Coordinates of C-alpha atoms in Angstrom, one line a residue:
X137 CA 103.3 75.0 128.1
X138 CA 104.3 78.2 129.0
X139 CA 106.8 81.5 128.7
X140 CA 110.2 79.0 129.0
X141 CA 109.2 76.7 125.8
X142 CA 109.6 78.9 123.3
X143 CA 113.1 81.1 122.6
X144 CA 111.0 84.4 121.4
X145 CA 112.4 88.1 121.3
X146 CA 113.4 91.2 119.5
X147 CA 111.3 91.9 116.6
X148 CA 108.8 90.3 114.6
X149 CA 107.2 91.8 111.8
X150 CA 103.3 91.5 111.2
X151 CA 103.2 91.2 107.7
X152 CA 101.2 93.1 104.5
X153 CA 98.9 91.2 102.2
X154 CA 99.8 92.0 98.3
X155 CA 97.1 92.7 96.5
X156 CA 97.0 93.4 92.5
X157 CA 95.1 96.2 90.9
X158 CA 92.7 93.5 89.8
X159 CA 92.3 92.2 93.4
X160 CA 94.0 89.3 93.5
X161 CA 96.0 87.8 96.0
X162 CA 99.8 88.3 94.7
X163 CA 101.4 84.9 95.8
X164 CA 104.8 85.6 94.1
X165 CA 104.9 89.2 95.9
X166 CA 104.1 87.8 99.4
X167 CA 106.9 85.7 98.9
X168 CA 109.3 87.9 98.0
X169 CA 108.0 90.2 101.0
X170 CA 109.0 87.4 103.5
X171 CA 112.4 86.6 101.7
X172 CA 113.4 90.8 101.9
X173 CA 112.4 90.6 105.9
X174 CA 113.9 87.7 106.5
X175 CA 117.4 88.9 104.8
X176 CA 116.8 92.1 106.9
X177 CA 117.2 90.6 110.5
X178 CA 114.0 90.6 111.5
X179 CA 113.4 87.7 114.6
X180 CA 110.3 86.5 113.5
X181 CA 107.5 87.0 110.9
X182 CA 102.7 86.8 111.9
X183 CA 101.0 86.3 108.5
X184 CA 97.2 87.1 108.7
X185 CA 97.7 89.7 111.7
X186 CA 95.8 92.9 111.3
X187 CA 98.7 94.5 109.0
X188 CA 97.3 91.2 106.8
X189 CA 93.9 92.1 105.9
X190 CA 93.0 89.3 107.3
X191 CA 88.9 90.3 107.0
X192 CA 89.3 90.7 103.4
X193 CA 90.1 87.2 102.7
X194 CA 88.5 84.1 102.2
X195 CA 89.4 81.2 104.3
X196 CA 91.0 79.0 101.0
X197 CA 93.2 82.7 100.7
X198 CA 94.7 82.9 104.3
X199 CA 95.5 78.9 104.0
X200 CA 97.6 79.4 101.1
X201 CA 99.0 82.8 102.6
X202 CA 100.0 81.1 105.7
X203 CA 101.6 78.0 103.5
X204 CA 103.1 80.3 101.2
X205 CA 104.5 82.4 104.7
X206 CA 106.0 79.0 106.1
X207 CA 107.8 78.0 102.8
X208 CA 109.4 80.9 101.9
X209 CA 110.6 81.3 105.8
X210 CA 112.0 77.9 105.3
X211 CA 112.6 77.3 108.8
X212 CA 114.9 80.9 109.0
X213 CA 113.0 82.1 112.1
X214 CA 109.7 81.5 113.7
X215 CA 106.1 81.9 111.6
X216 CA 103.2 82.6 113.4
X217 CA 99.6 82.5 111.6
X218 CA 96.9 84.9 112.7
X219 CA 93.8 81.8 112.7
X220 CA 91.2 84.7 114.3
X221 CA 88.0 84.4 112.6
X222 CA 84.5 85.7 114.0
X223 CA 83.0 81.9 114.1
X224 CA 84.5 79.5 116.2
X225 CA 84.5 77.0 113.4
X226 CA 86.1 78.9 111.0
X227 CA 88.8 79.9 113.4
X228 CA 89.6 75.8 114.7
X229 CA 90.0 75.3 111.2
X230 CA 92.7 78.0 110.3
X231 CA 94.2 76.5 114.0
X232 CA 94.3 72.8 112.4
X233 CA 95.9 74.2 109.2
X234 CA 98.5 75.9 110.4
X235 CA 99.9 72.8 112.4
X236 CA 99.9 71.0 109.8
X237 CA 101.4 73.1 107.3
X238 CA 104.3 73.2 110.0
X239 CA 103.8 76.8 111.5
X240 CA 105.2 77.6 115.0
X241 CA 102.5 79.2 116.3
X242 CA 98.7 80.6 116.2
X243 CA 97.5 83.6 117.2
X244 CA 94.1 84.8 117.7
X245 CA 92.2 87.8 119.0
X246 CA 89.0 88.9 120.5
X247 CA 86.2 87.9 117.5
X248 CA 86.1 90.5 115.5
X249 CA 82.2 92.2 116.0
X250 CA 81.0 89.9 118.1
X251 CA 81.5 91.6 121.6
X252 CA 81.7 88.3 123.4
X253 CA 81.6 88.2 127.7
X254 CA 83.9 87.4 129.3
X255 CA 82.7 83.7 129.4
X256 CA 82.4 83.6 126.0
X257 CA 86.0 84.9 125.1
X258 CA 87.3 82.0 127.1
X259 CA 85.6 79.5 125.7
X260 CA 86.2 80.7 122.7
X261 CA 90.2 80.6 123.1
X262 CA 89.7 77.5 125.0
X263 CA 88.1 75.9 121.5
X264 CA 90.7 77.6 119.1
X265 CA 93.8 76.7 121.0
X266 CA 92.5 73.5 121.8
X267 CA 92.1 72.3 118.5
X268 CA 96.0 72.7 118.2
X269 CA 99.4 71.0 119.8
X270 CA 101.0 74.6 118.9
X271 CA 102.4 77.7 121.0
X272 CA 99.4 80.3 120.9
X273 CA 99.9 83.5 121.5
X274 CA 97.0 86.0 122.4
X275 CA 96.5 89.5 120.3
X276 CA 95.1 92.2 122.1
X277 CA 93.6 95.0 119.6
X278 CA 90.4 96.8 120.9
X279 CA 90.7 99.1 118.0
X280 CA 90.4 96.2 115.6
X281 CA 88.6 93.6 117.3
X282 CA 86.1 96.4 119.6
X283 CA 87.1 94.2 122.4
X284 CA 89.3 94.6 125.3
X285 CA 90.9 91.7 127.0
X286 CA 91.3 93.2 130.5
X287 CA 93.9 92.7 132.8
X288 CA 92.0 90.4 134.6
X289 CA 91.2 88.6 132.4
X290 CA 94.4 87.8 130.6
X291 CA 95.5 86.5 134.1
X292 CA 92.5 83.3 133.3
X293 CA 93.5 83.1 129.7
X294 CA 97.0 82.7 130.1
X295 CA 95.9 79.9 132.1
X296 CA 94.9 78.4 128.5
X297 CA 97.8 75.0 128.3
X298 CA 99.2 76.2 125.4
X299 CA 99.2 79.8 125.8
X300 CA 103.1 81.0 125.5
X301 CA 102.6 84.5 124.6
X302 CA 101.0 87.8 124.4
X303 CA 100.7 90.6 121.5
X304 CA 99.8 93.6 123.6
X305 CA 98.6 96.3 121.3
X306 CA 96.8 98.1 123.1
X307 CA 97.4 102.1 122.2
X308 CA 97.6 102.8 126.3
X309 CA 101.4 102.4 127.1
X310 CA 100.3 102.3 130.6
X311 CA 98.4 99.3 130.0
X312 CA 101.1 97.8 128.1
X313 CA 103.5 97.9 130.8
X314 CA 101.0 96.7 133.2
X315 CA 100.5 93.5 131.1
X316 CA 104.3 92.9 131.8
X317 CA 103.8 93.6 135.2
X318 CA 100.6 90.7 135.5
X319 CA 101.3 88.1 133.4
X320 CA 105.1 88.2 132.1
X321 CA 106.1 85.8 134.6
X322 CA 104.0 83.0 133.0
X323 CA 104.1 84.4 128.9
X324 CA 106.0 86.8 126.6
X325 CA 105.0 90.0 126.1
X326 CA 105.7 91.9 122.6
X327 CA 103.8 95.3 122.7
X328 CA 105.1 98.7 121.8
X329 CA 109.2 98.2 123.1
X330 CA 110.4 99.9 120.0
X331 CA 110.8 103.2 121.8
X332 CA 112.9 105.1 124.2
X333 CA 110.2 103.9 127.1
X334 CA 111.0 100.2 125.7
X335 CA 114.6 100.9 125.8
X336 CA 114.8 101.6 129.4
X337 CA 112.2 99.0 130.5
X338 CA 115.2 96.6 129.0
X339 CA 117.8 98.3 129.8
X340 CA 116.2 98.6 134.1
X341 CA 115.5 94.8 133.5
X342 CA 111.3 95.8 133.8
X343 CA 110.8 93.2 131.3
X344 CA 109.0 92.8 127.8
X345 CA 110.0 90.5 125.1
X346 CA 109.8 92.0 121.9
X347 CA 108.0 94.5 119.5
X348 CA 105.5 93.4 116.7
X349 CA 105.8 95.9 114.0
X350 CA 104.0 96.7 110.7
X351 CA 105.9 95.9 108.0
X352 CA 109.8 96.5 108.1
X353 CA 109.8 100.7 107.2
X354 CA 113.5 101.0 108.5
X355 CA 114.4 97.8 107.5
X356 CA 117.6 96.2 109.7
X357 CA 117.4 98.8 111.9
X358 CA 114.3 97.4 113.7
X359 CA 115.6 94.1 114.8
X360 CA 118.9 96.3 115.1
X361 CA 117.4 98.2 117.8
X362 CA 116.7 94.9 120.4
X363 CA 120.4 93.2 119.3
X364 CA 122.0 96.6 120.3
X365 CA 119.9 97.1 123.3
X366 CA 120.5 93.6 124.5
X367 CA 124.4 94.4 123.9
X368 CA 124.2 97.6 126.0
X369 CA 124.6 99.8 123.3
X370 CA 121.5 101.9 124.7
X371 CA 122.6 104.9 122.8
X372 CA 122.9 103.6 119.7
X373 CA 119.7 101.6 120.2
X374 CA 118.0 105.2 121.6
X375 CA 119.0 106.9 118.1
X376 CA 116.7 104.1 115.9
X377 CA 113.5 104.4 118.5
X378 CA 114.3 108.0 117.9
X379 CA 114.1 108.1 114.0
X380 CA 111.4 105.2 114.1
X381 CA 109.3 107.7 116.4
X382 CA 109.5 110.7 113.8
X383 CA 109.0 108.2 111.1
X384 CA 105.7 107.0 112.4
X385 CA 104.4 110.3 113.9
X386 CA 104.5 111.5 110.4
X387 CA 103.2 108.7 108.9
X388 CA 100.0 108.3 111.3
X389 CA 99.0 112.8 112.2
X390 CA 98.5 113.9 115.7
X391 CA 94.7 112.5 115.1
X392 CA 95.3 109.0 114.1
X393 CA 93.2 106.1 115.9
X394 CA 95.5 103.6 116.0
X395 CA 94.1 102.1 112.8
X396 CA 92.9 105.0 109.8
X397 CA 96.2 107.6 109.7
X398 CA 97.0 110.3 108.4
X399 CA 96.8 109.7 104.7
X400 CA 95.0 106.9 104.7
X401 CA 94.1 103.2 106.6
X402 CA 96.8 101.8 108.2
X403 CA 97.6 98.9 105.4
X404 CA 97.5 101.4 102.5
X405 CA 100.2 103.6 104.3
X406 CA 102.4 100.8 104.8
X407 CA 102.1 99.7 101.5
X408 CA 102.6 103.2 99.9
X409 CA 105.7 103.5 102.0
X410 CA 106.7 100.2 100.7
X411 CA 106.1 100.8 97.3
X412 CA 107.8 104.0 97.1
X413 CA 111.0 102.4 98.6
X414 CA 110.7 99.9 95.5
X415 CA 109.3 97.2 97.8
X416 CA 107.1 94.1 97.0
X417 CA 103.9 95.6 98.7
X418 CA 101.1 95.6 96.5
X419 CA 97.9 97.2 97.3
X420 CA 94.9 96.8 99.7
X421 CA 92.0 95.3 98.8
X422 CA 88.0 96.8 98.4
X423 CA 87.2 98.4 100.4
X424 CA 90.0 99.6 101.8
X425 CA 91.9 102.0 98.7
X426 CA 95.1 102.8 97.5
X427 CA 96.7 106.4 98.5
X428 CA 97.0 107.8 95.0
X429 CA 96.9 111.9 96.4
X430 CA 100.3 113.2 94.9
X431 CA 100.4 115.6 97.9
X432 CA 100.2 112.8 100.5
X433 CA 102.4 110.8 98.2
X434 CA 105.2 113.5 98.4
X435 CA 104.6 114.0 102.1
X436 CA 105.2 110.1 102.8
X437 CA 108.6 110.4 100.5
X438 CA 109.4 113.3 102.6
X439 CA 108.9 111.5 105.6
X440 CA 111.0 107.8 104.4
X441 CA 114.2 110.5 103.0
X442 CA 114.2 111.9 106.5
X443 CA 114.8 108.6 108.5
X444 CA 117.5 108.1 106.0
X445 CA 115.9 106.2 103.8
X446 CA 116.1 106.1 100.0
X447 CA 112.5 107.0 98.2

């Protein structure tokens, strides 16, 4: 199995957890999260990614997330479950659950905390992905995971028989784009292509398949971007990247790590966002908290009516 089974591209949205006030897991406004994306465009939808809160949960919550995820998408486009988990176990399980719940896909990164060698990263991909018939894509996040998958090294893991794909997010651009350079011959690559870098690197036929975003900020737009790039419509296309850039410098600060920005973790900035455009969002989840400031409240609304959106 490789890069030609599968039909991938464009955008796919990593999506948020709901959470209540009391902590629960909000079933009915996960669902009507996938239903607004899905009506939105977007080319395919990762439940229990990062964006997810995936830590936070307990195994018996990211099955029924991932079931609730695949029957609300109703076959509309292409759900992938995130099935990493710092045990090997715990992760084969999530794997086996997600096939047969009918997903299209697993994906797993780097065990979070656990630092594994090189040897053990493979073997530990090897078990995960083994314990599936499905398309698995590898997630590259050192700022989640505090692991790096190497260049290198992603040449032997792609190696993996049902590796298909690649979600690159590194925060190195440069690494990104060498990624495509290594391995893109064999998997998809989705990293950071929403961008005026992105856009010519499709546009020059560089390569790169598609962009896995947080949420759906600028709703149509973002799956807009890739169908007018694709068309040739670079200008057009250039003018989204462009608003999506201001948007999301705002919304992370000059000092962000990738993962805490500038109001708040990444999950609770999203969700405010969300919640201010009347969204389905919810909140995070202990320990991460709720942006409740009025003053970084009104600075996200600023930010959302200046990419033309209503807040």
């Amino acid at each position: 199995m490789d890069r030609t089974d599968v039909a991938w591209r464009g955008y796919f949205s990593a999506l948020p957890t709901p959470f209540a006030g009391s902590g629960e897991l909000d079933l009915p406004a996960f669902r009507a999260t996938v239903e607004l994306f899905v009506r939105q465009g977007v080319h395919g939808l990762l439940v229990n990614g990062s964006t997810g809160e995936w830590p936070l949960q307990t195994l018996d919550e990211r099955r029924r997330l991932a079931a609730a995820a695949v029957e609300a998408a109703a076959g509309r486009v292409p759900v992938i479950v995130g099935v990493m988990h710092p045990r090997t176990a715990e992760a084969v399980e999530l794997a086996r659950h997600a096939e047969q719940i009918g997903a299209d896909a697993v994906m797993a990164a780097p065990p979070a905390g656990v630092r594994p060698t090189a040897r053990e990263l493979h073997q530990y991909y090897v078990d995960v992905f083994g314990a599936t018939s499905l398309p698995a894509w590898l997630y590259n996040f050192p700022q989640d995971a505090a692991a790096d998958i190497s260049i290198g090294q992603l040449d032997e893991l792609v190696a993996i028989p049902n590796v298909v794909a690649i979600k690159q997010s590194t925060p190195d651009d440069r690494t990104f784009y060498a990624t495509i350079e290594a391995v893109s011959d064999r998997v998809l690559v989705f990293g950071n292509l929403l961008s005026r870098l992105g856009l010519s690197a499709i546009a020059g036929g560089f390569g790169g398949d598609g962009h896995f975003g947080s949420g759906m900020l600028l709703g149509e737009r973002m799956p807009r971007f890739f169908e007018l790039a694709w068309q040739g419509r670079l200008d057009e296309a250039a003018e989204i990247a462009d608003t999506n850039a201001r948007l999301m410098s705002r919304l992370r600060g000059a000092d962000t790590d990738g993962y805490n920005w500038r109001h708040g973790g990444m999950q609770a900035s999203l969700k405010a966002a969300m919640n201010l455009l009347g969204q389905p969002a919810g909140l995070p989840r202990a320990p991460k908290l709720p942006i409740t400031d009025p003053d970084a409240l009104e600075e996200i609304r600023a930010a959302l009516r200046e990419a033309r959106l209503a807040a």
